[in-house]
Amino acid sequence: MRNRHLIQFSLRKGIFGIILGLCAFFCGLALSVPLAGALLGLGFIAFGFFRFTPQKKWISAILAVVWTTAILLATWFSTLTVINSVIYLQTNWTLFLLNALVMLLVCCVIFIATANWKLSVILGASLLEFLSVANGLVYQFRGKELLSFDVLSFATALNVVEQYSATITDSMYFGWALWALAVFSLLSFPRVRAGKPIRVRIASLVLLVFSSFALLSLSSDVQTELWDTRGSVVNGYYLNFILSIRDSAVKKPTGYSATSLPQEAEPLDTSGDHPNVIVIMNEAFSDFRVFGGELNTNVPVLPYYDELMKESIHGYALASIFGGNTSNSEFEFLTGHTMAFLPAGSVAYQQFIQEKMYALPHLMNAYGYHSIATHPYHANGWSRKRNYPLFGFAESTFLDSYPQQNLLRTYVSDQEMYEFMWQKLTTKEHSPLFLFGVSMQNHGGYGYAGEDFVKTISLTDYPDQFPRAEQYLSSIHESDNALRYLIENLRDYPEDTVVLMFGDHLPRVEAGFFQAMNGGEIDTLDEQMAQYSVPFFIWANYDLEETYVEHTSLNYLVRYLLEAADLDLPPYYRAMQELESVIPAINSLGFYSAKDNCYRAFEDASPAEADALARLAGLQYNNLFDFGRRNFIYFGQFLED
């Protein structure tokens, strides 16, 4: 006789439900949310002991649709809990449905392979949840959501992951537990027989193709969101991730033609005696006074740096990154290009460096320099070992070239790196020397508790409120001491030497710290630009007039360096100098308008500014992508070294 009961008892699954329920309850206790843990625990137990067994297919089909929807809702809800932004949700119904379409497409792909509805939903939801969890962790580490381009950064991230620690919040716990309960409850529902496997696979394939075109069409006008958690709260995380894939292709600038670039220019004068040139890209080196307020600490954070400003060219430069993706700042400086014309969130070092290209080392070689790059960390980070020779460096040294006897938070200290650079300078066999160093000492995360670090800086206005910020400030305080060592040695060095130092990005510390420095939420474009402004200075052991550069960006810094070293400007930087008069600073968020003395989004550019941006984009495209038609005047002649 057929069993006509709608609900059946299941002992084996019930025991498993008890185990999961106890786990949910004790996790709730550990996170101080016992009521949530108890309710979720009861849910696991209830769905464990009972199984739905409807006899009619249409009831099973309805339950399948309802519970698939519930599981995908729980999965989507989890994307907000992992970044603690549920209450900030701004997604409208259209964008919400597009996220649902993305999730259904994932399940549909698996269904084509398995022809099993229940397995497809479980595997699809698990894959989506894994992506959501990864996004939450990445956001904690660097204050930016995980996008498709970040897959290319995986090897580099593994090098430093041990320095970071994740915090599991009650919001994250609730989202994960609710998702796990929804998936577990699916085991209580019967299998839905949809027909012959070949037919359902073909039908699913047709649905997949149709839905993919619908997704592309309906999202064509939706912009990828990159600021803070806007990807999740405005677009919805899964849609935003797909949009980042869409935006990964580099498009030829509107109106671009290689023949439209100038074909004549004054030749480069490389004659004369040139000073040694040292460039330091100091990891996360920042000056929080850029927000306009005072940073009150027990002792000055950068006393030597502040004194040095009286005899240097200095200011703040716009970077295109915050809290991570260091190599993008390196790319902007060495090539003179900007991330503003590359896909949002992309990693230039790993996506767009394919062959030998114009960059500062090639230019320095044309002046007669011997170019050396050094980085006291692993050679595989950001593909530097591959890229440095393509940029023109004759030598590249990495962690294995350092004695590693002076460490700070397990990283080679700035002091040790400067000693290494000093040794390279004083024992050089070639003259002059161009030495480019990328430090590691101040790298995040800032929750380190080892013996090779002592906190020296405390925030007097916020006692014990921002321990990560205090660790970071203590670290750059040591950078200041190391800077004293280098500069004071160079004062007495017999050969003329010029030094440029700049930070690559601001650090990822407590979010509330930046709000405190800003005096409120960081909302306007001006306030956001402050969070992307890094300090720089150019000093020489010969007379340089103190100059404050009010507005610039990393892609323009080489021009200031060449002028300080009394080196003739090449055609590319002459063109850049002309464009600076209209666009004096630019990054991935926007640009500074010289006409209106304010920051603007790209879509708000005046006709003259739009023309300058188009010319800048055309030059960049020619060097990076139009290999067969590179403009010889700007780029080709410097690649013959």
PDB file of N, CA and C in Angstrom, residues 301-382:
ATOM      1  N   VAL A 301      54.510  61.666  14.542  1.00  0.00           N
ATOM      2  CA  VAL A 301      54.622  60.439  13.746  1.00  0.00           C
ATOM      3  C   VAL A 301      55.751  60.543  12.741  1.00  0.00           C
ATOM      4  N   LEU A 302      55.872  61.665  12.044  1.00  0.00           N
ATOM      5  CA  LEU A 302      56.848  61.804  10.955  1.00  0.00           C
ATOM      6  C   LEU A 302      57.692  63.071  11.147  1.00  0.00           C
ATOM      7  N   PRO A 303      58.424  63.186  12.232  1.00  0.00           N
ATOM      8  CA  PRO A 303      59.163  64.437  12.489  1.00  0.00           C
ATOM      9  C   PRO A 303      60.247  64.722  11.449  1.00  0.00           C
ATOM     10  N   TYR A 304      60.988  63.690  11.025  1.00  0.00           N
ATOM     11  CA  TYR A 304      62.058  63.930  10.045  1.00  0.00           C
ATOM     12  C   TYR A 304      61.466  64.254   8.681  1.00  0.00           C
ATOM     13  N   TYR A 305      60.439  63.549   8.309  1.00  0.00           N
ATOM     14  CA  TYR A 305      59.755  63.824   7.046  1.00  0.00           C
ATOM     15  C   TYR A 305      59.274  65.276   7.012  1.00  0.00           C
ATOM     16  N   ASP A 306      58.695  65.751   8.094  1.00  0.00           N
ATOM     17  CA  ASP A 306      58.197  67.124   8.143  1.00  0.00           C
ATOM     18  C   ASP A 306      59.336  68.134   7.970  1.00  0.00           C
ATOM     19  N   GLU A 307      60.490  67.865   8.585  1.00  0.00           N
ATOM     20  CA  GLU A 307      61.638  68.762   8.426  1.00  0.00           C
ATOM     21  C   GLU A 307      62.151  68.749   6.992  1.00  0.00           C
ATOM     22  N   LEU A 308      62.118  67.604   6.372  1.00  0.00           N
ATOM     23  CA  LEU A 308      62.636  67.445   5.017  1.00  0.00           C
ATOM     24  C   LEU A 308      61.809  68.228   4.000  1.00  0.00           C
ATOM     25  N   MET A 309      60.550  68.473   4.315  1.00  0.00           N
ATOM     26  CA  MET A 309      59.696  69.203   3.379  1.00  0.00           C
ATOM     27  C   MET A 309      60.207  70.617   3.133  1.00  0.00           C
ATOM     28  N   LYS A 310      60.997  71.158   4.058  1.00  0.00           N
ATOM     29  CA  LYS A 310      61.497  72.524   3.926  1.00  0.00           C
ATOM     30  C   LYS A 310      62.576  72.641   2.857  1.00  0.00           C
ATOM     31  N   GLU A 311      63.079  71.518   2.366  1.00  0.00           N
ATOM     32  CA  GLU A 311      64.129  71.532   1.348  1.00  0.00           C
ATOM     33  C   GLU A 311      63.810  70.560   0.207  1.00  0.00           C
ATOM     34  N   SER A 312      62.530  70.454  -0.138  1.00  0.00           N
ATOM     35  CA  SER A 312      62.157  69.488  -1.167  1.00  0.00           C
ATOM     36  C   SER A 312      60.964  69.976  -1.968  1.00  0.00           C
ATOM     37  N   ILE A 313      60.750  69.316  -3.084  1.00  0.00           N
ATOM     38  CA  ILE A 313      59.511  69.454  -3.843  1.00  0.00           C
ATOM     39  C   ILE A 313      58.553  68.430  -3.255  1.00  0.00           C
ATOM     40  N   HIS A 314      57.362  68.839  -2.855  1.00  0.00           N
ATOM     41  CA  HIS A 314      56.513  67.911  -2.121  1.00  0.00           C
ATOM     42  C   HIS A 314      55.043  68.235  -2.309  1.00  0.00           C
ATOM     43  N   GLY A 315      54.217  67.314  -1.876  1.00  0.00           N
ATOM     44  CA  GLY A 315      52.773  67.498  -1.962  1.00  0.00           C
ATOM     45  C   GLY A 315      52.072  66.162  -1.832  1.00  0.00           C
ATOM     46  N   TYR A 316      50.858  66.099  -2.346  1.00  0.00           N
ATOM     47  CA  TYR A 316      50.082  64.859  -2.359  1.00  0.00           C
ATOM     48  C   TYR A 316      49.754  64.514  -3.805  1.00  0.00           C
ATOM     49  N   ALA A 317      49.818  63.242  -4.117  1.00  0.00           N
ATOM     50  CA  ALA A 317      49.511  62.765  -5.466  1.00  0.00           C
ATOM     51  C   ALA A 317      48.344  61.797  -5.401  1.00  0.00           C
ATOM     52  N   LEU A 318      47.460  61.886  -6.373  1.00  0.00           N
ATOM     53  CA  LEU A 318      46.339  60.948  -6.436  1.00  0.00           C
ATOM     54  C   LEU A 318      46.818  59.574  -6.884  1.00  0.00           C
ATOM     55  N   ALA A 319      46.440  58.554  -6.119  1.00  0.00           N
ATOM     56  CA  ALA A 319      46.594  57.164  -6.541  1.00  0.00           C
ATOM     57  C   ALA A 319      45.219  56.670  -6.987  1.00  0.00           C
ATOM     58  N   SER A 320      45.194  55.519  -7.626  1.00  0.00           N
ATOM     59  CA  SER A 320      43.915  54.961  -8.096  1.00  0.00           C
ATOM     60  C   SER A 320      43.428  53.815  -7.231  1.00  0.00           C
ATOM     61  N   ILE A 321      44.119  53.565  -6.128  1.00  0.00           N
ATOM     62  CA  ILE A 321      43.774  52.424  -5.282  1.00  0.00           C
ATOM     63  C   ILE A 321      43.714  52.853  -3.825  1.00  0.00           C
ATOM     64  N   PHE A 322      43.017  52.052  -3.043  1.00  0.00           N
ATOM     65  CA  PHE A 322      42.936  52.263  -1.601  1.00  0.00           C
ATOM     66  C   PHE A 322      43.044  50.910  -0.917  1.00  0.00           C
ATOM     67  N   GLY A 323      44.017  50.761  -0.027  1.00  0.00           N
ATOM     68  CA  GLY A 323      44.108  49.579   0.813  1.00  0.00           C
ATOM     69  C   GLY A 323      44.671  48.331   0.176  1.00  0.00           C
ATOM     70  N   GLY A 324      45.003  48.352  -1.124  1.00  0.00           N
ATOM     71  CA  GLY A 324      45.521  47.143  -1.753  1.00  0.00           C
ATOM     72  C   GLY A 324      45.762  47.343  -3.238  1.00  0.00           C
ATOM     73  N   ASN A 325      46.157  46.237  -3.928  1.00  0.00           N
ATOM     74  CA  ASN A 325      46.506  46.291  -5.355  1.00  0.00           C
ATOM     75  C   ASN A 325      47.659  47.269  -5.610  1.00  0.00           C
ATOM     76  N   THR A 326      48.698  47.102  -4.797  1.00  0.00           N
ATOM     77  CA  THR A 326      49.874  47.969  -4.827  1.00  0.00           C
ATOM     78  C   THR A 326      50.428  48.185  -6.231  1.00  0.00           C
ATOM     79  N   SER A 327      50.464  47.140  -7.029  1.00  0.00           N
ATOM     80  CA  SER A 327      51.144  47.232  -8.324  1.00  0.00           C
ATOM     81  C   SER A 327      50.498  48.241  -9.252  1.00  0.00           C
ATOM     82  N   ASN A 328      49.233  48.609  -9.026  1.00  0.00           N
ATOM     83  CA  ASN A 328      48.617  49.609  -9.897  1.00  0.00           C
ATOM     84  C   ASN A 328      49.268  50.981  -9.719  1.00  0.00           C
ATOM     85  N   SER A 329      49.670  51.307  -8.492  1.00  0.00           N
ATOM     86  CA  SER A 329      50.400  52.561  -8.281  1.00  0.00           C
ATOM     87  C   SER A 329      51.789  52.480  -8.907  1.00  0.00           C
ATOM     88  N   GLU A 330      52.409  51.332  -8.793  1.00  0.00           N
ATOM     89  CA  GLU A 330      53.712  51.109  -9.415  1.00  0.00           C
ATOM     90  C   GLU A 330      53.607  51.283 -10.931  1.00  0.00           C
ATOM     91  N   PHE A 331      52.549  50.736 -11.501  1.00  0.00           N
ATOM     92  CA  PHE A 331      52.295  50.842 -12.934  1.00  0.00           C
ATOM     93  C   PHE A 331      52.107  52.303 -13.343  1.00  0.00           C
ATOM     94  N   GLU A 332      51.310  53.041 -12.582  1.00  0.00           N
ATOM     95  CA  GLU A 332      51.049  54.434 -12.938  1.00  0.00           C
ATOM     96  C   GLU A 332      52.331  55.263 -12.915  1.00  0.00           C
ATOM     97  N   PHE A 333      53.179  55.036 -11.908  1.00  0.00           N
ATOM     98  CA  PHE A 333      54.407  55.808 -11.816  1.00  0.00           C
ATOM     99  C   PHE A 333      55.389  55.432 -12.919  1.00  0.00           C
ATOM    100  N   LEU A 334      55.669  54.154 -13.090  1.00  0.00           N
ATOM    101  CA  LEU A 334      56.721  53.718 -14.019  1.00  0.00           C
ATOM    102  C   LEU A 334      56.360  53.963 -15.476  1.00  0.00           C
ATOM    103  N   THR A 335      55.090  53.862 -15.818  1.00  0.00           N
ATOM    104  CA  THR A 335      54.688  54.025 -17.220  1.00  0.00           C
ATOM    105  C   THR A 335      54.208  55.436 -17.545  1.00  0.00           C
ATOM    106  N   GLY A 336      53.822  56.207 -16.527  1.00  0.00           N
ATOM    107  CA  GLY A 336      53.232  57.509 -16.785  1.00  0.00           C
ATOM    108  C   GLY A 336      51.804  57.416 -17.271  1.00  0.00           C
ATOM    109  N   HIS A 337      51.198  56.238 -17.145  1.00  0.00           N
ATOM    110  CA  HIS A 337      49.813  56.029 -17.554  1.00  0.00           C
ATOM    111  C   HIS A 337      48.914  56.043 -16.323  1.00  0.00           C
ATOM    112  N   THR A 338      47.623  56.000 -16.555  1.00  0.00           N
ATOM    113  CA  THR A 338      46.675  56.062 -15.449  1.00  0.00           C
ATOM    114  C   THR A 338      45.666  54.929 -15.534  1.00  0.00           C
ATOM    115  N   MET A 339      45.265  54.439 -14.374  1.00  0.00           N
ATOM    116  CA  MET A 339      44.239  53.404 -14.308  1.00  0.00           C
ATOM    117  C   MET A 339      42.867  53.951 -14.702  1.00  0.00           C
ATOM    118  N   ALA A 340      42.755  55.268 -14.859  1.00  0.00           N
ATOM    119  CA  ALA A 340      41.472  55.872 -15.223  1.00  0.00           C
ATOM    120  C   ALA A 340      40.961  55.356 -16.559  1.00  0.00           C
ATOM    121  N   PHE A 341      41.868  54.955 -17.463  1.00  0.00           N
ATOM    122  CA  PHE A 341      41.469  54.510 -18.796  1.00  0.00           C
ATOM    123  C   PHE A 341      41.511  52.993 -18.942  1.00  0.00           C
ATOM    124  N   LEU A 342      41.631  52.293 -17.832  1.00  0.00           N
ATOM    125  CA  LEU A 342      41.621  50.838 -17.833  1.00  0.00           C
ATOM    126  C   LEU A 342      40.397  50.352 -17.072  1.00  0.00           C
ATOM    127  N   PRO A 343      39.978  49.118 -17.293  1.00  0.00           N
ATOM    128  CA  PRO A 343      38.749  48.628 -16.652  1.00  0.00           C
ATOM    129  C   PRO A 343      38.774  48.807 -15.137  1.00  0.00           C
ATOM    130  N   ALA A 344      37.652  49.224 -14.598  1.00  0.00           N
ATOM    131  CA  ALA A 344      37.536  49.445 -13.164  1.00  0.00           C
ATOM    132  C   ALA A 344      37.879  48.177 -12.394  1.00  0.00           C
ATOM    133  N   GLY A 345      38.778  48.307 -11.418  1.00  0.00           N
ATOM    134  CA  GLY A 345      39.153  47.167 -10.589  1.00  0.00           C
ATOM    135  C   GLY A 345      40.201  46.255 -11.190  1.00  0.00           C
ATOM    136  N   SER A 346      40.696  46.560 -12.381  1.00  0.00           N
ATOM    137  CA  SER A 346      41.654  45.682 -13.041  1.00  0.00           C
ATOM    138  C   SER A 346      43.039  45.797 -12.414  1.00  0.00           C
ATOM    139  N   VAL A 347      43.915  44.856 -12.757  1.00  0.00           N
ATOM    140  CA  VAL A 347      45.288  44.823 -12.255  1.00  0.00           C
ATOM    141  C   VAL A 347      46.207  44.891 -13.470  1.00  0.00           C
ATOM    142  N   ALA A 348      46.730  46.067 -13.745  1.00  0.00           N
ATOM    143  CA  ALA A 348      47.480  46.290 -14.984  1.00  0.00           C
ATOM    144  C   ALA A 348      48.672  45.354 -15.112  1.00  0.00           C
ATOM    145  N   TYR A 349      49.409  45.133 -14.021  1.00  0.00           N
ATOM    146  CA  TYR A 349      50.614  44.302 -14.082  1.00  0.00           C
ATOM    147  C   TYR A 349      50.310  42.890 -14.570  1.00  0.00           C
ATOM    148  N   GLN A 350      49.132  42.392 -14.280  1.00  0.00           N
ATOM    149  CA  GLN A 350      48.830  41.003 -14.601  1.00  0.00           C
ATOM    150  C   GLN A 350      47.892  40.838 -15.785  1.00  0.00           C
ATOM    151  N   GLN A 351      47.308  41.925 -16.244  1.00  0.00           N
ATOM    152  CA  GLN A 351      46.375  41.834 -17.353  1.00  0.00           C
ATOM    153  C   GLN A 351      46.879  42.469 -18.639  1.00  0.00           C
ATOM    154  N   PHE A 352      47.677  43.534 -18.534  1.00  0.00           N
ATOM    155  CA  PHE A 352      47.950  44.328 -19.721  1.00  0.00           C
ATOM    156  C   PHE A 352      49.423  44.467 -20.081  1.00  0.00           C
ATOM    157  N   ILE A 353      50.308  43.869 -19.299  1.00  0.00           N
ATOM    158  CA  ILE A 353      51.728  43.910 -19.644  1.00  0.00           C
ATOM    159  C   ILE A 353      52.049  42.624 -20.396  1.00  0.00           C
ATOM    160  N   GLN A 354      52.171  42.721 -21.715  1.00  0.00           N
ATOM    161  CA  GLN A 354      52.351  41.537 -22.543  1.00  0.00           C
ATOM    162  C   GLN A 354      53.729  41.484 -23.192  1.00  0.00           C
ATOM    163  N   GLU A 355      54.330  42.620 -23.446  1.00  0.00           N
ATOM    164  CA  GLU A 355      55.626  42.643 -24.113  1.00  0.00           C
ATOM    165  C   GLU A 355      56.377  43.901 -23.697  1.00  0.00           C
ATOM    166  N   LYS A 356      57.594  44.030 -24.224  1.00  0.00           N
ATOM    167  CA  LYS A 356      58.436  45.178 -23.919  1.00  0.00           C
ATOM    168  C   LYS A 356      57.698  46.479 -24.220  1.00  0.00           C
ATOM    169  N   MET A 357      57.692  47.406 -23.251  1.00  0.00           N
ATOM    170  CA  MET A 357      56.962  48.647 -23.468  1.00  0.00           C
ATOM    171  C   MET A 357      57.685  49.840 -22.843  1.00  0.00           C
ATOM    172  N   TYR A 358      57.315  51.005 -23.323  1.00  0.00           N
ATOM    173  CA  TYR A 358      57.899  52.240 -22.822  1.00  0.00           C
ATOM    174  C   TYR A 358      57.585  52.396 -21.340  1.00  0.00           C
ATOM    175  N   ALA A 359      58.617  52.647 -20.558  1.00  0.00           N
ATOM    176  CA  ALA A 359      58.472  52.891 -19.128  1.00  0.00           C
ATOM    177  C   ALA A 359      59.714  53.638 -18.672  1.00  0.00           C
ATOM    178  N   LEU A 360      59.690  54.134 -17.457  1.00  0.00           N
ATOM    179  CA  LEU A 360      60.782  54.957 -16.944  1.00  0.00           C
ATOM    180  C   LEU A 360      62.152  54.280 -17.049  1.00  0.00           C
ATOM    181  N   PRO A 361      62.319  52.982 -16.725  1.00  0.00           N
ATOM    182  CA  PRO A 361      63.656  52.374 -16.847  1.00  0.00           C
ATOM    183  C   PRO A 361      64.221  52.440 -18.263  1.00  0.00           C
ATOM    184  N   HIS A 362      63.387  52.196 -19.294  1.00  0.00           N
ATOM    185  CA  HIS A 362      63.864  52.328 -20.671  1.00  0.00           C
ATOM    186  C   HIS A 362      64.334  53.756 -20.932  1.00  0.00           C
ATOM    187  N   LEU A 363      63.581  54.728 -20.439  1.00  0.00           N
ATOM    188  CA  LEU A 363      63.956  56.122 -20.620  1.00  0.00           C
ATOM    189  C   LEU A 363      65.275  56.415 -19.918  1.00  0.00           C
ATOM    190  N   MET A 364      65.438  55.941 -18.685  1.00  0.00           N
ATOM    191  CA  MET A 364      66.671  56.188 -17.945  1.00  0.00           C
ATOM    192  C   MET A 364      67.861  55.521 -18.637  1.00  0.00           C
ATOM    193  N   ASN A 365      67.622  54.372 -19.233  1.00  0.00           N
ATOM    194  CA  ASN A 365      68.692  53.721 -19.991  1.00  0.00           C
ATOM    195  C   ASN A 365      69.129  54.599 -21.169  1.00  0.00           C
ATOM    196  N   ALA A 366      68.158  55.292 -21.793  1.00  0.00           N
ATOM    197  CA  ALA A 366      68.481  56.186 -22.906  1.00  0.00           C
ATOM    198  C   ALA A 366      69.349  57.347 -22.445  1.00  0.00           C
ATOM    199  N   TYR A 367      69.198  57.776 -21.201  1.00  0.00           N
ATOM    200  CA  TYR A 367      70.048  58.827 -20.644  1.00  0.00           C
ATOM    201  C   TYR A 367      71.438  58.301 -20.274  1.00  0.00           C
ATOM    202  N   GLY A 368      71.607  56.981 -20.265  1.00  0.00           N
ATOM    203  CA  GLY A 368      72.880  56.385 -19.896  1.00  0.00           C
ATOM    204  C   GLY A 368      72.920  55.794 -18.508  1.00  0.00           C
ATOM    205  N   TYR A 369      71.775  55.647 -17.859  1.00  0.00           N
ATOM    206  CA  TYR A 369      71.713  55.075 -16.514  1.00  0.00           C
ATOM    207  C   TYR A 369      71.777  53.544 -16.555  1.00  0.00           C
ATOM    208  N   HIS A 370      72.190  52.981 -15.436  1.00  0.00           N
ATOM    209  CA  HIS A 370      72.058  51.549 -15.182  1.00  0.00           C
ATOM    210  C   HIS A 370      70.870  51.389 -14.241  1.00  0.00           C
ATOM    211  N   SER A 371      69.845  50.681 -14.672  1.00  0.00           N
ATOM    212  CA  SER A 371      68.573  50.634 -13.941  1.00  0.00           C
ATOM    213  C   SER A 371      68.431  49.348 -13.145  1.00  0.00           C
ATOM    214  N   ILE A 372      68.171  49.504 -11.832  1.00  0.00           N
ATOM    215  CA  ILE A 372      68.027  48.364 -10.925  1.00  0.00           C
ATOM    216  C   ILE A 372      66.714  48.504 -10.158  1.00  0.00           C
ATOM    217  N   ALA A 373      65.986  47.409 -10.042  1.00  0.00           N
ATOM    218  CA  ALA A 373      64.774  47.366  -9.213  1.00  0.00           C
ATOM    219  C   ALA A 373      65.013  46.440  -8.032  1.00  0.00           C
ATOM    220  N   THR A 374      64.478  46.823  -6.876  1.00  0.00           N
ATOM    221  CA  THR A 374      64.602  45.957  -5.713  1.00  0.00           C
ATOM    222  C   THR A 374      63.310  45.959  -4.905  1.00  0.00           C
ATOM    223  N   HIS A 375      62.969  44.792  -4.414  1.00  0.00           N
ATOM    224  CA  HIS A 375      61.750  44.626  -3.614  1.00  0.00           C
ATOM    225  C   HIS A 375      62.009  43.511  -2.608  1.00  0.00           C
ATOM    226  N   PRO A 376      62.039  43.821  -1.310  1.00  0.00           N
ATOM    227  CA  PRO A 376      62.402  42.800  -0.310  1.00  0.00           C
ATOM    228  C   PRO A 376      61.254  41.856   0.034  1.00  0.00           C
ATOM    229  N   TYR A 377      60.686  41.239  -1.006  1.00  0.00           N
ATOM    230  CA  TYR A 377      59.652  40.231  -0.792  1.00  0.00           C
ATOM    231  C   TYR A 377      59.686  39.271  -1.971  1.00  0.00           C
ATOM    232  N   HIS A 378      58.713  38.381  -2.038  1.00  0.00           N
ATOM    233  CA  HIS A 378      58.747  37.309  -3.022  1.00  0.00           C
ATOM    234  C   HIS A 378      58.678  37.835  -4.451  1.00  0.00           C
ATOM    235  N   ALA A 379      59.447  37.202  -5.332  1.00  0.00           N
ATOM    236  CA  ALA A 379      59.553  37.659  -6.719  1.00  0.00           C
ATOM    237  C   ALA A 379      58.276  37.440  -7.513  1.00  0.00           C
ATOM    238  N   ASN A 380      57.430  36.502  -7.069  1.00  0.00           N
ATOM    239  CA  ASN A 380      56.224  36.200  -7.855  1.00  0.00           C
ATOM    240  C   ASN A 380      55.097  37.196  -7.618  1.00  0.00           C
ATOM    241  N   GLY A 381      55.238  38.076  -6.609  1.00  0.00           N
ATOM    242  CA  GLY A 381      54.180  39.031  -6.316  1.00  0.00           C
ATOM    243  C   GLY A 381      53.958  39.994  -7.471  1.00  0.00           C
ATOM    244  N   TRP A 382      52.700  40.084  -7.944  1.00  0.00           N
ATOM    245  CA  TRP A 382      52.304  40.991  -9.028  1.00  0.00           C
ATOM    246  C   TRP A 382      53.112  40.787 -10.311  1.00  0.00           C
TER     247      TRP A 382
END
